[in-house]
Amino acid sequence: MERGTTLTDMIYVTRPFLPDLDELIPLLEEIWANRILTNQGPFHQRFEEELCHFLEAKHVSVMCNGTVALNAAIAAAEITGEVITTPYSFVATTHSIAMAGLTPLFVDIRPSDFTINPARIEAAITPQTSAILAVHVYGNPCDVDAIQAIANRHKLTVIYDAAHAFGVRYRGKSLLTHGDFSTLSFHATKAFNTFEGGAVISATAAGEKLVRNYRNFGFVDEVTIPAIGGNTKMSEFNAALGLLQLKHFEEVRRQRAEVDRRYRELLAGIEGIDMLPIPPQVEPNFTYFPILVRPEFRMSRDELYEHLKGYGFYARRYFYPLLSTLPMYRDLPSAGHNKLPVATDVAEQILCLPMYHDLGEEDQVRLADAIRADRSSARPVGVAR
Ligand code: T4K
């Protein structure tokens, strides 16, 4: 049955795009025939080559997920001490700093696009600071020029967590061409998925070499292991799927753009509901559709979240709670919420609405009606309207 035609269907925040199984079978037959399942086999190699082309990047190293991509970039950057970062992200961002034995140093975000505020970075730098880990949150480009200028002045490494930024173009070119490293996630919930997967984009061949050594236990060759590494390789199955998904990406992006356009029309003019504008000179990938539920709206964000569930819409509070409030980070000197007023407010007001390629217009209209409806009028899922 088509999505949207049954009253018992829950609509989740996302639904992955999958190609026809028929398209995948020949690739699986190839894997079955040659029995190379992993360890940087032929599909892995082809996927990296095609990603280099598509992402306009010279050095792409695929990984088994976006979190280990962050781990690999941090290891390759040989960072020490403190890392300036945003508290407004998915938990993997801050955890990757802590897991490397480094200290996160939180800096507030900009109200315009929720990326780290470069005007706050310089004052936060201490003699222990060696890097900036910024996030292109929802695919919104960080202020890459200002960040690079600060990094150059203070000799800091720049890593972009670009988990949300696959295929995003900024000022006519790939957003992933900035910084020393950028990391991607190809998780099922992303605009481009390989079920699980990720990648590190390195600015230099030397950086790429270190990332790739990390990916394979630190091996350089059979008997040379100069550094500590993990096993963060992508399997041949995921790489083959990635090659196939790449063929469909632009069509999926077009479909998502249409869903985004409809939301902007349907939600315009609701008092207390703010949508984030698409930033200038950006070609987005439309992975998320965040709204802010302002105090002027007649329900709180959490009330609206529950209210929408009553209508069968499972929106998500990406990103709440703020990472600086988590038990392992909240005692850090940089974590005080008086130092992070913008991020604190945004985390309290954010709600990401369902966003995926084949979200139907009928469902979007129902969702917009539910946002307009009274709290008392919520109907349990499955009850005929
Ligand atoms: N950096 C940033 C900025 C990130 O946002 C992320 C991940 C990372 C780093 C780390 O990358 P990875 O290591 O994950 O590659 C999800 C994702 O698991 C996570 O990848 C993502 N960010 C984060 C923002 O969201 P959950 O726990 O909210 O996902 P879950 O399982 O509740 O899924 C949401 C909805 O999607 C479900 O209600 C239904 C739908 N769904 C989900 C899955 C997994 C499907 O339809 N099919 C599926 O297979 O974390």
XYZ file of N, CA, C and O in Angstrom, residues 32 67 81 111 125 173 191 198 203 208 231 278 334 352:
56
model
N 29.955 -12.281 -5.248
C 29.879 -13.733 -5.024
C 30.896 -14.466 -5.910
O 31.497 -15.441 -5.492
N 31.207 7.946 12.484
C 31.887 8.148 13.772
C 33.359 7.759 13.667
O 34.235 8.511 14.112
N 45.792 18.105 23.391
C 45.201 19.109 24.287
C 43.731 19.368 24.059
O 42.892 18.487 24.218
N 22.976 32.394 15.469
C 21.523 32.204 15.395
C 21.019 32.030 13.962
O 19.953 31.482 13.738
N 40.536 30.408 22.541
C 41.808 29.694 22.317
C 42.738 29.848 23.527
O 42.874 30.930 24.076
N 31.166 25.373 -5.557
C 31.997 24.157 -5.482
C 31.698 23.350 -4.215
O 31.011 23.834 -3.314
N 21.018 11.700 3.568
C 20.562 11.930 2.190
C 21.202 10.936 1.225
O 20.648 10.630 0.166
N 30.785 5.837 5.802
C 31.279 7.193 6.007
C 32.535 7.397 5.196
O 32.955 6.503 4.442
N 42.805 16.990 2.890
C 43.257 18.060 1.996
C 44.556 17.688 1.286
O 44.839 18.181 0.195
N 45.846 11.904 3.806
C 45.130 10.707 3.336
C 45.874 9.429 3.741
O 45.261 8.434 4.162
N 40.144 -0.910 12.889
C 39.619 -1.545 11.683
C 38.352 -0.793 11.334
O 37.295 -1.045 11.903
N 17.296 28.843 3.371
C 18.451 28.208 2.716
C 19.518 29.298 2.587
O 19.241 30.370 2.049
N 34.001 25.399 29.776
C 33.342 25.996 28.598
C 31.875 25.592 28.474
O 31.185 26.038 27.565
N 12.866 18.692 14.194
C 13.084 18.335 12.791
C 11.879 17.546 12.300
O 11.543 16.486 12.848
